[in-house]
Amino acid sequence: SRSTGRVGLDLKYGLTSNLTLNATVNPDFGQVDADPATVNLTAYETFFEERRPFFVEGGGIFSLVSPGNIPVSGPQLLYSRRIGRAPQGSPVYRGSGSFTDMPQSTTILGATKLSGRLAGGWSLGLLEAVTGREFAAVDSAGVRFRDEVEPMTNFAALRAMRDFGKTEDGSSNTLGFMGSAVHRRIGSPRLDFLRTGAYAGGVDFVHRFSRTRYIA
Protein backbone atom coordinates (compact mmCIF):
# COMPACT_ATOMS: atom_id res chain seq x y z
CA SER A 1 0.00 0.00 0.00
CA ARG A 2 1.01 3.60 -0.49
CA SER A 3 -0.31 6.83 0.98
CA THR A 4 -0.17 10.08 -0.97
CA GLY A 5 -1.30 13.63 -0.33
CA ARG A 6 -2.19 16.56 -2.57
CA VAL A 7 -3.14 20.18 -2.03
CA GLY A 8 -5.54 21.93 -4.39
CA LEU A 9 -6.85 25.43 -4.94
CA ASP A 10 -10.06 26.77 -6.48
CA LEU A 11 -10.41 30.43 -7.45
CA LYS A 12 -13.38 32.40 -8.74
CA TYR A 13 -12.88 36.11 -9.42
CA GLY A 14 -15.11 38.67 -11.09
CA LEU A 15 -12.98 40.76 -13.41
CA THR A 16 -16.02 42.86 -14.31
CA SER A 17 -19.73 42.63 -13.57
CA ASN A 18 -20.16 40.37 -16.62
CA LEU A 19 -16.75 38.66 -16.91
CA THR A 20 -15.68 35.87 -14.54
CA LEU A 21 -12.35 34.10 -14.14
CA ASN A 22 -12.29 30.54 -12.77
CA ALA A 23 -9.08 28.72 -11.96
CA THR A 24 -8.25 25.42 -10.30
CA VAL A 25 -5.03 23.65 -9.29
CA ASN A 26 -5.07 19.91 -8.57
CA PRO A 27 -8.88 19.75 -8.68
CA ASP A 28 -10.74 16.98 -6.91
CA PHE A 29 -13.95 15.76 -8.57
CA GLY A 30 -14.55 12.89 -6.19
CA GLN A 31 -18.01 14.23 -5.31
CA VAL A 32 -19.22 13.97 -8.92
CA ASP A 33 -21.56 11.07 -9.73
CA ALA A 34 -19.94 8.18 -11.56
CA ASP A 35 -20.81 7.56 -15.20
CA PRO A 36 -23.35 4.82 -15.96
CA ALA A 37 -21.93 1.44 -16.96
CA THR A 38 -21.81 0.99 -20.73
CA VAL A 39 -20.60 -1.67 -23.14
CA ASN A 40 -19.12 -0.29 -26.34
CA LEU A 41 -18.58 -2.93 -29.03
CA THR A 42 -17.95 -0.39 -31.78
CA ALA A 43 -14.80 1.33 -32.97
CA TYR A 44 -16.14 4.73 -31.91
CA GLU A 45 -15.64 6.61 -28.68
CA THR A 46 -18.39 6.60 -26.06
CA PHE A 47 -19.52 10.13 -25.24
CA PHE A 48 -20.43 10.87 -21.63
CA GLU A 49 -22.19 13.88 -20.17
CA GLU A 50 -19.97 16.46 -18.53
CA ARG A 51 -20.73 16.61 -14.77
CA ARG A 52 -17.63 18.20 -13.28
CA PRO A 53 -18.60 21.62 -11.83
CA PHE A 54 -15.57 23.47 -13.18
CA PHE A 55 -16.35 22.50 -16.79
CA VAL A 56 -20.15 22.67 -16.47
CA GLU A 57 -20.37 26.24 -15.14
CA GLY A 58 -20.33 28.64 -18.08
CA GLY A 59 -19.53 25.82 -20.48
CA GLY A 60 -22.62 26.44 -22.62
CA ILE A 61 -20.84 29.15 -24.56
CA PHE A 62 -18.64 26.50 -26.20
CA SER A 63 -21.70 24.86 -27.80
CA LEU A 64 -23.38 25.94 -31.00
CA VAL A 65 -26.81 27.35 -30.14
CA SER A 66 -29.36 29.50 -31.89
CA PRO A 67 -30.61 32.85 -30.51
CA GLY A 68 -33.53 30.96 -28.95
CA ASN A 69 -31.16 28.59 -27.09
CA ILE A 70 -32.11 25.76 -29.44
CA PRO A 71 -29.18 23.32 -29.99
CA VAL A 72 -27.77 23.33 -33.49
CA SER A 73 -26.31 20.12 -34.90
CA GLY A 74 -22.75 20.49 -36.11
CA PRO A 75 -19.14 19.58 -35.39
CA GLN A 76 -18.16 19.48 -31.71
CA LEU A 77 -14.89 21.36 -31.44
CA LEU A 78 -14.62 20.91 -27.66
CA TYR A 79 -15.40 17.72 -25.75
CA SER A 80 -14.25 18.54 -22.24
CA ARG A 81 -14.47 14.92 -21.03
CA ARG A 82 -11.20 14.27 -22.87
CA ILE A 83 -9.51 16.50 -20.30
CA GLY A 84 -8.58 14.05 -17.55
CA ARG A 85 -9.56 10.96 -19.56
CA ALA A 86 -8.10 7.51 -18.98
CA PRO A 87 -4.56 7.10 -20.38
CA GLN A 88 -4.48 6.07 -24.03
CA GLY A 89 -1.20 4.14 -23.96
CA SER A 90 -0.40 0.76 -22.45
CA PRO A 91 2.74 -0.74 -20.89
CA VAL A 92 4.94 -3.09 -22.88
CA TYR A 93 3.91 -6.75 -22.54
CA ARG A 94 6.74 -8.72 -20.95
CA GLY A 95 5.41 -12.26 -20.89
CA SER A 96 3.34 -14.30 -18.45
CA GLY A 97 3.49 -13.54 -14.75
CA SER A 98 3.55 -9.77 -15.25
CA PHE A 99 1.26 -7.56 -13.21
CA THR A 100 0.24 -4.09 -14.35
CA ASP A 101 -1.39 -1.30 -12.33
CA MET A 102 -2.91 1.17 -14.81
CA PRO A 103 -4.15 4.62 -13.69
CA GLN A 104 -7.87 5.09 -14.26
CA SER A 105 -7.63 8.77 -15.19
CA THR A 106 -5.19 11.50 -16.10
CA THR A 107 -4.27 14.05 -13.43
CA ILE A 108 -5.39 17.61 -14.17
CA LEU A 109 -2.54 19.80 -12.94
CA GLY A 110 -4.41 23.05 -13.48
CA ALA A 111 -7.12 24.71 -15.53
CA THR A 112 -8.33 28.26 -16.19
CA LYS A 113 -11.60 29.45 -17.67
CA LEU A 114 -12.67 32.97 -18.60
CA SER A 115 -16.32 33.47 -19.52
CA GLY A 116 -18.80 36.29 -19.75
CA ARG A 117 -19.88 39.22 -21.86
CA LEU A 118 -17.78 42.10 -23.12
CA ALA A 119 -18.84 45.73 -23.33
CA GLY A 120 -19.15 45.57 -27.12
CA GLY A 121 -21.85 42.91 -26.96
CA TRP A 122 -19.62 39.91 -27.60
CA SER A 123 -19.82 36.79 -25.42
CA LEU A 124 -16.39 35.33 -24.69
CA GLY A 125 -15.21 31.91 -23.53
CA LEU A 126 -11.58 30.90 -22.98
CA LEU A 127 -10.47 27.55 -21.57
CA GLU A 128 -6.95 26.33 -20.83
CA ALA A 129 -6.05 23.07 -19.06
CA VAL A 130 -2.89 21.04 -18.48
CA THR A 131 -2.77 17.34 -17.62
CA GLY A 132 0.35 15.59 -16.33
CA ARG A 133 2.30 12.52 -17.43
CA GLU A 134 0.91 9.21 -16.27
CA PHE A 135 2.78 5.96 -15.64
CA ALA A 136 1.68 2.36 -15.25
CA ALA A 137 3.37 0.36 -12.50
CA VAL A 138 4.63 -2.98 -13.82
CA ASP A 139 5.86 -6.02 -11.85
CA SER A 140 7.55 -8.62 -14.04
CA ALA A 141 9.02 -11.61 -12.19
CA GLY A 142 9.62 -9.48 -9.09
CA VAL A 143 11.24 -6.62 -11.02
CA ARG A 144 9.25 -3.40 -10.65
CA PHE A 145 9.39 -0.42 -13.01
CA ARG A 146 7.12 2.17 -14.64
CA ASP A 147 6.04 2.67 -18.25
CA GLU A 148 4.70 6.00 -19.48
CA VAL A 149 1.14 5.62 -20.77
CA GLU A 150 0.10 9.27 -21.23
CA PRO A 151 2.21 12.36 -22.04
CA MET A 152 1.83 15.82 -20.59
CA THR A 153 -0.93 17.52 -22.59
CA ASN A 154 -2.20 21.06 -22.98
CA PHE A 155 -5.81 21.76 -24.01
CA ALA A 156 -7.07 25.16 -25.16
CA ALA A 157 -10.33 26.51 -26.58
CA LEU A 158 -11.48 30.00 -27.53
CA ARG A 159 -15.06 31.00 -28.32
CA ALA A 160 -16.51 34.39 -29.29
CA MET A 161 -20.17 34.92 -30.12
CA ARG A 162 -22.45 37.89 -30.69
CA ASP A 163 -26.21 38.15 -30.93
CA PHE A 164 -27.13 41.08 -33.17
CA GLY A 165 -30.68 41.22 -31.84
CA LYS A 166 -33.89 41.44 -33.79
CA THR A 167 -34.18 43.20 -37.13
CA GLU A 168 -37.15 45.15 -38.45
CA ASP A 169 -38.86 42.00 -39.70
CA GLY A 170 -38.50 40.33 -36.30
CA SER A 171 -35.73 37.90 -37.25
CA SER A 172 -32.41 37.66 -35.38
CA ASN A 173 -28.82 36.76 -36.23
CA THR A 174 -25.95 35.26 -34.25
CA LEU A 175 -22.33 35.15 -35.39
CA GLY A 176 -19.70 33.03 -33.65
CA PHE A 177 -16.04 32.04 -33.92
CA MET A 178 -14.34 29.13 -32.20
CA GLY A 179 -10.94 27.49 -32.16
CA SER A 180 -9.45 24.59 -30.19
CA ALA A 181 -5.96 23.17 -29.82
CA VAL A 182 -4.28 20.16 -28.21
CA HIS A 183 -0.52 19.89 -27.75
CA ARG A 184 1.26 16.85 -26.32
CA ARG A 185 4.85 16.59 -25.09
CA ILE A 186 5.60 13.06 -26.27
CA GLY A 187 8.83 11.69 -24.82
CA SER A 188 8.33 7.92 -25.10
CA PRO A 189 8.48 6.06 -28.45
CA ARG A 190 5.56 3.90 -27.24
CA LEU A 191 3.31 6.95 -27.49
CA ASP A 192 4.22 7.90 -31.05
CA PHE A 193 0.74 6.85 -32.20
CA LEU A 194 -0.62 10.02 -30.56
CA ARG A 195 -0.64 13.33 -32.40
CA THR A 196 1.84 15.90 -31.15
CA GLY A 197 -0.63 18.66 -31.96
CA ALA A 198 -4.20 18.97 -33.19
CA TYR A 199 -5.94 22.19 -34.13
CA ALA A 200 -9.47 23.01 -35.28
CA GLY A 201 -11.47 26.16 -35.92
CA GLY A 202 -14.72 27.30 -37.39
CA VAL A 203 -17.25 30.06 -37.93
CA ASP A 204 -20.98 29.65 -37.35
CA PHE A 205 -23.85 31.91 -38.33
CA VAL A 206 -27.43 31.34 -37.23
CA HIS A 207 -30.41 33.18 -38.67
CA ARG A 208 -33.77 32.80 -36.99
CA PHE A 209 -36.82 33.75 -39.00
CA SER A 210 -39.66 35.65 -37.42
CA ARG A 211 -43.02 34.00 -36.96
CA THR A 212 -46.24 35.96 -37.24
CA ARG A 213 -49.66 34.66 -36.20
CA TYR A 214 -52.89 36.08 -37.44
CA ILE A 215 -55.98 35.54 -35.28
CA ALA A 216 -59.35 36.10 -36.94
XYZ file of N, CA and C in Angstrom:
648
model
N 0.846 -1.186 0.000
C 0.000 0.000 0.000
C 0.882 1.236 0.000
N 0.268 2.348 -0.423
C 1.007 3.602 -0.485
C 0.056 4.751 -0.199
N 0.491 5.667 0.643
C -0.308 6.835 0.975
C 0.271 8.055 0.277
N -0.596 8.857 -0.300
C -0.167 10.076 -0.970
C -1.039 11.232 -0.508
N -0.550 12.436 -0.695
C -1.304 13.633 -0.331
C -1.148 14.706 -1.392
N -2.219 15.475 -1.605
C -2.187 16.558 -2.574
C -2.926 17.766 -2.010
N -2.499 18.936 -2.422
C -3.139 20.184 -2.026
C -3.675 20.856 -3.278
N -4.920 21.286 -3.246
C -5.538 21.925 -4.392
C -6.027 23.323 -4.055
N -6.382 24.057 -5.099
C -6.850 25.431 -4.943
C -7.903 25.718 -5.996
N -9.010 26.317 -5.577
C -10.058 26.770 -6.483
C -10.217 28.277 -6.329
N -10.317 28.975 -7.456
C -10.411 30.429 -7.446
C -11.518 30.870 -8.392
N -12.349 31.785 -7.909
C -13.378 32.405 -8.744
C -13.327 33.905 -8.499
N -13.096 34.681 -9.564
C -12.875 36.115 -9.417
C -13.631 36.861 -10.512
N -14.381 37.859 -10.126
C -15.115 38.667 -11.086
C -14.264 39.809 -11.596
N -13.786 39.693 -12.836
C -12.977 40.763 -13.414
C -13.822 42.004 -13.659
N -15.033 41.798 -14.163
C -16.021 42.861 -14.307
C -17.358 42.300 -13.855
N -18.408 43.096 -13.976
C -19.726 42.629 -13.572
C -20.240 41.505 -14.462
N -19.683 41.384 -15.680
C -20.159 40.367 -16.624
C -19.063 39.394 -17.066
N -17.875 39.501 -16.493
C -16.752 38.657 -16.910
C -16.153 37.977 -15.685
N -16.111 36.637 -15.699
C -15.683 35.866 -14.536
C -14.493 34.981 -14.887
N -13.524 34.950 -13.988
C -12.349 34.098 -14.140
C -12.435 32.964 -13.132
N -12.340 31.733 -13.616
C -12.295 30.539 -12.768
C -10.957 29.842 -12.970
N -10.348 29.423 -11.886
C -9.076 28.717 -11.960
C -9.062 27.607 -10.923
N -8.363 26.544 -11.234
C -8.245 25.424 -10.304
C -6.872 24.786 -10.448
N -6.314 24.350 -9.331
C -5.031 23.651 -9.293
C -5.246 22.344 -8.542
N -4.837 21.241 -9.145
C -5.068 19.911 -8.571
C -6.523 19.725 -8.149
N -7.465 19.869 -9.068
C -8.880 19.752 -8.684
C -9.241 18.341 -8.254
N -10.241 18.262 -7.392
C -10.744 16.980 -6.911
C -12.221 16.887 -7.275
N -12.559 15.931 -8.156
C -13.945 15.759 -8.572
C -14.527 14.476 -7.993
N -14.077 14.123 -6.812
C -14.548 12.893 -6.193
C -16.018 12.927 -5.829
N -16.604 14.131 -5.690
C -18.009 14.227 -5.309
C -18.945 14.108 -6.510
N -18.400 14.055 -7.720
C -19.221 13.975 -8.921
C -19.718 12.538 -9.112
N -20.980 12.394 -9.507
C -21.560 11.074 -9.731
C -20.792 10.317 -10.801
N -20.645 9.022 -10.591
C -19.944 8.177 -11.563
C -20.788 8.018 -12.822
N -20.117 7.770 -13.936
C -20.807 7.557 -15.201
C -21.534 6.216 -15.177
N -22.651 6.107 -15.892
C -23.346 4.815 -15.957
C -22.505 3.778 -16.687
N -22.684 2.524 -16.313
C -21.934 1.441 -16.961
C -22.422 1.273 -18.392
N -21.487 1.171 -19.317
C -21.808 0.988 -20.726
C -20.906 -0.084 -21.319
N -21.377 -0.693 -22.374
C -20.598 -1.666 -23.135
C -20.513 -1.164 -24.567
N -19.327 -0.833 -25.000
C -19.123 -0.290 -26.345
C -18.419 -1.346 -27.189
N -19.140 -1.916 -28.145
C -18.582 -2.928 -29.031
C -18.226 -2.360 -30.395
N -18.262 -1.033 -30.513
C -17.946 -0.388 -31.782
C -16.523 0.153 -31.751
N -16.121 0.720 -32.877
C -14.796 1.327 -32.974
C -14.827 2.814 -32.638
N -15.982 3.309 -32.185
C -16.141 4.728 -31.914
C -16.146 4.997 -30.418
N -15.744 6.197 -30.073
C -15.643 6.611 -28.676
C -17.029 6.762 -28.055
N -17.155 6.387 -26.795
C -18.388 6.598 -26.056
C -18.387 8.004 -25.467
N -19.433 8.769 -25.735
C -19.521 10.133 -25.243
C -20.346 10.153 -23.957
N -19.764 10.764 -22.918
C -20.427 10.872 -21.627
C -20.766 12.335 -21.351
N -21.790 12.526 -20.552
C -22.194 13.879 -20.168
C -21.177 14.487 -19.211
N -20.890 15.764 -19.412
C -19.969 16.460 -18.525
C -20.680 16.805 -17.214
N -20.123 16.364 -16.074
C -20.726 16.605 -14.766
C -19.800 17.330 -13.805
N -18.573 17.547 -14.178
C -17.634 18.201 -13.277
C -17.958 19.690 -13.198
N -18.138 20.230 -11.985
C -18.604 21.616 -11.830
C -17.742 22.639 -12.564
N -16.431 22.476 -12.555
C -15.566 23.469 -13.183
C -15.862 23.593 -14.672
N -16.121 22.476 -15.345
C -16.352 22.503 -16.787
C -17.820 22.753 -17.134
N -18.722 22.454 -16.212
C -20.152 22.668 -16.473
C -20.511 24.145 -16.389
N -20.022 24.830 -15.362
C -20.370 26.236 -15.142
C -19.830 27.105 -16.278
N -20.720 27.768 -16.976
C -20.328 28.641 -18.077
C -19.866 27.906 -19.313
N -20.004 26.581 -19.335
C -19.527 25.817 -20.483
C -20.449 25.864 -21.676
N -21.680 26.396 -21.502
C -22.620 26.436 -22.616
C -22.169 27.310 -23.757
N -21.284 28.268 -23.501
C -20.838 29.148 -24.565
C -20.021 28.407 -25.619
N -19.454 27.253 -25.244
C -18.640 26.499 -26.201
C -19.488 25.597 -27.096
N -20.804 25.644 -26.953
C -21.696 24.856 -27.798
C -22.353 25.762 -28.825
N -22.703 25.181 -29.960
C -23.384 25.935 -30.998
C -24.870 25.985 -30.662
N -25.386 27.195 -30.450
C -26.805 27.351 -30.139
C -27.372 28.491 -30.969
N -28.663 28.451 -31.163
C -29.360 29.503 -31.891
C -29.746 30.617 -30.927
N -30.214 31.770 -31.422
C -30.614 32.850 -30.514
C -31.694 32.433 -29.528
N -32.489 31.414 -29.865
C -33.526 30.958 -28.952
C -33.068 29.833 -28.054
N -31.739 29.651 -27.919
C -31.161 28.589 -27.092
C -31.579 27.194 -27.566
N -31.785 27.051 -28.860
C -32.110 25.759 -29.442
C -30.820 25.138 -29.963
N -30.435 23.933 -29.530
C -29.185 23.323 -29.987
C -29.146 23.177 -31.500
N -27.973 23.445 -32.056
C -27.766 23.328 -33.493
C -26.806 22.183 -33.749
N -27.182 21.253 -34.601
C -26.310 20.124 -34.903
C -25.117 20.606 -35.711
N -23.957 20.088 -35.413
C -22.751 20.495 -36.105
C -21.539 19.862 -35.469
N -20.355 20.170 -35.959
C -19.140 19.584 -35.389
C -18.916 20.057 -33.961
N -18.444 19.160 -33.108
C -18.160 19.480 -31.711
C -16.664 19.727 -31.574
N -16.300 21.002 -31.482
C -14.891 21.362 -31.438
C -14.291 21.220 -30.049
N -15.120 21.105 -29.021
C -14.618 20.911 -27.660
C -15.442 19.848 -26.965
N -14.787 18.767 -26.579
C -15.403 17.724 -25.755
C -14.586 17.658 -24.473
N -15.066 18.344 -23.440
C -14.254 18.536 -22.235
C -13.981 17.249 -21.478
N -14.726 16.175 -21.733
C -14.468 14.921 -21.026
C -13.131 14.299 -21.432
N -12.534 14.763 -22.515
C -11.203 14.266 -22.871
C -10.123 14.850 -21.967
N -10.440 15.918 -21.257
C -9.505 16.499 -20.298
C -9.595 15.687 -19.010
N -8.564 14.931 -18.707
C -8.582 14.046 -17.553
C -9.055 12.646 -17.880
N -9.099 12.285 -19.142
C -9.562 10.962 -19.557
C -8.594 9.878 -19.100
N -8.996 8.632 -19.288
C -8.102 7.509 -18.979
C -6.917 7.520 -19.940
N -5.730 7.125 -19.496
C -4.563 7.099 -20.379
C -4.816 6.267 -21.626
N -4.262 6.724 -22.744
C -4.485 6.068 -24.026
C -3.421 5.032 -24.363
N -2.266 5.101 -23.704
C -1.203 4.142 -23.957
C -1.332 2.911 -23.079
N -0.424 1.989 -23.257
C -0.399 0.759 -22.452
C 1.049 0.331 -22.263
N 1.359 -0.302 -21.137
C 2.736 -0.742 -20.894
C 3.130 -1.866 -21.838
N 4.412 -2.044 -21.996
C 4.937 -3.087 -22.878
C 4.701 -4.459 -22.248
N 4.168 -5.391 -23.038
C 3.911 -6.745 -22.539
C 5.238 -7.491 -22.404
N 5.459 -8.062 -21.222
C 6.738 -8.721 -20.953
C 6.541 -10.179 -20.540
N 5.586 -10.835 -21.119
C 5.405 -12.262 -20.889
C 4.482 -12.568 -19.728
N 4.249 -13.853 -19.506
C 3.344 -14.300 -18.449
C 3.934 -13.991 -17.080
N 3.050 -13.828 -16.113
C 3.493 -13.542 -14.754
C 3.679 -12.072 -14.469
N 3.416 -11.211 -15.467
C 3.554 -9.774 -15.252
C 2.270 -9.198 -14.692
N 2.406 -8.241 -13.802
C 1.264 -7.555 -13.206
C 1.377 -6.078 -13.529
N 0.252 -5.490 -13.958
C 0.240 -4.088 -14.347
C -0.824 -3.333 -13.570
N -0.452 -2.193 -13.016
C -1.385 -1.302 -12.330
C -1.528 -0.046 -13.172
N -2.663 0.047 -13.911
C -2.905 1.171 -14.809
C -3.713 2.259 -14.104
N -3.322 3.534 -14.252
C -4.146 4.617 -13.692
C -5.482 4.695 -14.421
N -6.527 5.041 -13.690
C -7.873 5.093 -14.264
C -8.185 6.442 -14.904
N -7.388 7.442 -14.627
C -7.631 8.769 -15.188
C -6.305 9.514 -15.289
N -6.363 10.638 -15.963
C -5.194 11.500 -16.101
C -5.319 12.661 -15.128
N -4.251 12.995 -14.444
C -4.269 14.050 -13.433
C -4.320 15.421 -14.087
N -5.316 16.227 -13.694
C -5.390 17.613 -14.166
C -4.537 18.468 -13.240
N -3.439 18.983 -13.748
C -2.540 19.795 -12.937
C -3.137 21.167 -12.661
N -3.800 21.735 -13.653
C -4.407 23.046 -13.482
C -5.266 23.398 -14.676
N -6.227 24.276 -14.448
C -7.119 24.713 -15.527
C -7.605 26.127 -15.230
N -7.845 26.893 -16.293
C -8.327 28.261 -16.191
C -9.447 28.458 -17.196
N -10.478 29.175 -16.774
C -11.600 29.452 -17.669
C -12.052 30.893 -17.477
N -12.188 31.590 -18.592
C -12.672 32.965 -18.595
C -13.956 32.999 -19.407
N -15.039 33.466 -18.823
C -16.317 33.470 -19.525
C -17.126 34.682 -19.113
N -17.949 35.153 -20.041
C -18.802 36.291 -19.747
C -19.099 37.092 -20.990
N -19.460 38.334 -20.780
C -19.885 39.216 -21.861
C -19.061 40.490 -21.826
N -18.573 40.889 -22.995
C -17.777 42.103 -23.116
C -18.678 43.311 -23.339
N -18.065 44.501 -23.200
C -18.845 45.727 -23.330
C -19.388 45.912 -24.738
N -18.713 45.389 -25.747
C -19.145 45.568 -27.120
C -20.269 44.646 -27.546
N -20.767 43.811 -26.624
C -21.852 42.910 -26.962
C -21.416 41.502 -27.299
N -20.132 41.235 -27.291
C -19.617 39.908 -27.604
C -19.584 39.043 -26.350
N -19.973 37.787 -26.480
C -19.817 36.795 -25.416
C -18.509 36.056 -25.643
N -17.736 35.875 -24.573
C -16.391 35.328 -24.689
C -16.231 34.106 -23.797
N -15.554 33.088 -24.314
C -15.206 31.908 -23.528
C -13.791 31.473 -23.845
N -12.980 31.320 -22.818
C -11.583 30.901 -22.984
C -11.284 29.815 -21.970
N -10.773 28.690 -22.437
C -10.472 27.551 -21.567
C -9.051 27.066 -21.828
N -8.311 26.847 -20.746
C -6.949 26.335 -20.829
C -6.763 25.315 -19.718
N -6.245 24.127 -20.049
C -6.052 23.073 -19.056
C -4.793 22.286 -19.377
N -4.117 21.825 -18.330
C -2.886 21.042 -18.479
C -3.031 19.755 -17.675
N -2.772 18.630 -18.304
C -2.765 17.336 -17.617
C -1.351 16.781 -17.591
N -1.014 16.065 -16.534
C 0.346 15.585 -16.331
C 0.625 14.240 -16.980
N 1.885 13.840 -16.931
C 2.295 12.523 -17.432
C 1.778 11.444 -16.487
N 1.403 10.320 -17.074
C 0.912 9.207 -16.273
C 1.744 7.961 -16.566
N 1.963 7.161 -15.525
C 2.779 5.964 -15.644
C 2.012 4.763 -15.105
N 2.225 3.628 -15.735
C 1.680 2.358 -15.251
C 2.778 1.633 -14.476
N 2.416 1.132 -13.299
C 3.371 0.362 -12.500
C 3.344 -1.095 -12.963
N 4.508 -1.632 -13.271
C 4.627 -2.984 -13.822
C 5.508 -3.821 -12.900
N 5.067 -5.052 -12.611
C 5.857 -6.016 -11.850
C 6.040 -7.245 -12.731
N 7.251 -7.477 -13.179
C 7.555 -8.616 -14.039
C 8.590 -9.494 -13.351
N 8.142 -10.658 -12.866
C 9.024 -11.609 -12.190
C 9.753 -10.962 -11.020
N 9.042 -10.120 -10.269
C 9.623 -9.482 -9.094
C 10.382 -8.213 -9.379
N 10.559 -7.858 -10.653
C 11.244 -6.621 -11.025
C 10.189 -5.548 -11.278
N 10.251 -4.444 -10.543
C 9.251 -3.396 -10.650
C 9.822 -2.178 -11.375
N 9.001 -1.612 -12.256
C 9.391 -0.416 -13.015
C 8.119 0.278 -13.476
N 8.268 1.408 -14.153
C 7.123 2.170 -14.636
C 7.250 2.417 -16.128
N 6.116 2.352 -16.828
C 6.039 2.670 -18.251
C 5.109 3.864 -18.423
N 5.534 4.830 -19.219
C 4.697 6.000 -19.482
C 3.533 5.614 -20.388
N 2.325 5.968 -19.983
C 1.138 5.617 -20.767
C 0.358 6.852 -21.224
N 0.756 8.035 -20.780
C 0.097 9.271 -21.229
C 1.072 10.430 -21.081
N 1.279 11.234 -22.139
C 2.206 12.355 -22.039
C 1.546 13.583 -21.411
N 2.361 14.545 -21.050
C 1.827 15.824 -20.592
C 1.113 16.496 -21.759
N -0.093 17.000 -21.506
C -0.926 17.519 -22.586
C -1.524 18.856 -22.194
N -1.590 19.754 -23.174
C -2.205 21.062 -22.980
C -3.442 21.165 -23.882
N -4.562 21.568 -23.284
C -5.814 21.759 -24.009
C -6.176 23.240 -23.982
N -6.673 23.755 -25.103
C -7.071 25.156 -25.158
C -8.271 25.296 -26.087
N -9.159 26.225 -25.746
C -10.335 26.507 -26.576
C -10.689 27.977 -26.413
N -11.074 28.600 -27.521
C -11.476 30.003 -27.526
C -12.781 30.126 -28.295
N -13.747 30.822 -27.697
C -15.056 30.999 -28.319
C -15.496 32.448 -28.181
N -15.959 33.043 -29.295
C -16.513 34.392 -29.290
C -17.828 34.355 -30.060
N -18.849 34.994 -29.512
C -20.168 34.924 -30.123
C -20.912 36.235 -29.850
N -21.672 36.661 -30.858
C -22.446 37.893 -30.692
C -23.828 37.720 -31.281
N -24.818 38.136 -30.500
C -26.206 38.145 -30.934
C -26.540 39.569 -31.364
N -26.880 39.740 -32.631
C -27.127 41.077 -33.172
C -28.544 41.571 -32.906
N -29.334 40.789 -32.199
C -30.676 41.218 -31.843
C -31.649 41.087 -33.002
N -32.843 41.576 -32.790
C -33.893 41.442 -33.792
C -33.841 42.582 -34.804
N -34.121 42.221 -36.049
C -34.184 43.201 -37.126
C -35.609 43.731 -37.249
N -35.829 44.555 -38.270
C -37.146 45.151 -38.447
C -38.230 44.116 -38.722
N -37.859 43.019 -39.392
C -38.857 41.995 -39.700
C -39.025 40.976 -38.564
N -38.349 41.206 -37.446
C -38.504 40.326 -36.295
C -37.545 39.167 -36.250
N -36.706 38.980 -37.264
C -35.730 37.904 -37.251
C -34.491 38.326 -36.464
N -33.613 37.371 -36.158
C -32.408 37.657 -35.383
C -31.237 36.854 -35.924
N -30.036 37.372 -35.707
C -28.821 36.758 -36.234
C -27.791 36.610 -35.126
N -27.051 35.514 -35.183
C -25.955 35.265 -34.254
C -24.723 34.828 -35.030
N -23.598 35.471 -34.744
C -22.333 35.149 -35.392
C -21.352 34.671 -34.339
N -20.637 33.568 -34.622
C -19.697 33.026 -33.647
C -18.419 32.525 -34.288
N -17.348 32.560 -33.514
C -16.044 32.039 -33.924
C -15.544 31.112 -32.818
N -14.870 30.044 -33.207
C -14.341 29.128 -32.205
C -13.092 28.434 -32.727
N -12.154 28.227 -31.839
C -10.940 27.493 -32.158
C -10.528 26.625 -30.984
N -9.918 25.491 -31.251
C -9.454 24.592 -30.194
C -8.098 24.028 -30.587
N -7.310 23.681 -29.582
C -5.963 23.170 -29.820
C -5.596 22.170 -28.740
N -4.832 21.150 -29.128
C -4.280 20.156 -28.213
C -2.806 19.993 -28.553
N -1.961 20.066 -27.539
C -0.520 19.889 -27.753
C 0.022 18.915 -26.724
N 0.708 17.881 -27.195
C 1.259 16.851 -26.318
C 2.780 16.879 -26.353
N 3.392 16.693 -25.188
C 4.847 16.586 -25.086
C 5.193 15.103 -25.021
N 5.377 14.499 -26.173
C 5.604 13.057 -26.266
C 7.097 12.767 -26.110
N 7.436 12.007 -25.071
C 8.826 11.687 -24.823
C 9.144 10.210 -24.964
N 8.112 9.353 -25.008
C 8.328 7.916 -25.103
C 7.968 7.425 -26.504
N 8.813 6.592 -27.130
C 8.480 6.060 -28.454
C 7.198 5.229 -28.454
N 6.784 4.687 -27.301
C 5.564 3.895 -27.241
C 4.309 4.737 -27.449
N 4.457 6.064 -27.340
C 3.307 6.946 -27.494
C 3.324 7.700 -28.813
N 4.120 7.230 -29.762
C 4.218 7.902 -31.054
C 2.922 7.820 -31.860
N 2.005 6.944 -31.475
C 0.740 6.850 -32.201
C -0.167 8.044 -31.923
N 0.152 8.820 -30.880
C -0.618 10.018 -30.562
C -0.112 11.209 -31.373
N -1.006 12.112 -31.700
C -0.642 13.331 -32.402
C 0.086 14.288 -31.456
N 1.161 14.890 -31.945
C 1.843 15.903 -31.150
C 0.975 17.140 -30.982
N 0.250 17.500 -32.025
C -0.631 18.657 -31.962
C -1.855 18.452 -32.832
N -2.959 19.020 -32.422
C -4.201 18.967 -33.192
C -4.915 20.302 -33.032
N -5.345 20.870 -34.150
C -5.945 22.194 -34.131
C -7.208 22.196 -34.993
N -8.216 22.925 -34.545
C -9.473 23.014 -35.283
C -10.064 24.400 -35.068
N -10.831 24.853 -36.033
C -11.466 26.160 -35.924
C -12.678 26.224 -36.826
N -13.525 27.172 -36.572
C -14.717 27.300 -37.391
C -15.461 28.596 -37.130
N -16.377 28.894 -38.031
C -17.248 30.062 -37.930
C -18.681 29.570 -38.074
N -19.571 30.039 -37.228
C -20.976 29.647 -37.348
C -21.850 30.890 -37.373
N -22.886 30.812 -38.190
C -23.845 31.909 -38.328
C -25.242 31.316 -38.284
N -26.063 31.844 -37.410
C -27.425 31.342 -37.232
C -28.401 32.475 -37.506
N -29.355 32.217 -38.379
C -30.414 33.179 -38.667
C -31.746 32.566 -38.266
N -32.465 33.279 -37.452
C -33.765 32.798 -36.987
C -34.858 33.670 -37.589
N -35.760 33.014 -38.349
C -36.823 33.748 -39.001
C -37.893 34.123 -37.987
N -38.553 35.224 -38.263
C -39.658 35.653 -37.418
C -40.908 34.838 -37.749
N -41.772 34.700 -36.784
C -43.017 34.003 -36.960
C -44.179 34.911 -36.565
N -45.105 35.069 -37.472
C -46.243 35.958 -37.243
C -47.527 35.157 -37.257
N -48.370 35.351 -36.274
C -49.656 34.660 -36.196
C -50.792 35.656 -36.402
N -51.715 35.254 -37.201
C -52.889 36.077 -37.435
C -54.102 35.385 -36.811
N -54.800 36.097 -35.968
C -55.982 35.539 -35.280
C -57.213 36.262 -35.797
N -58.140 35.501 -36.379
C -59.350 36.101 -36.938
C -60.460 36.077 -35.868
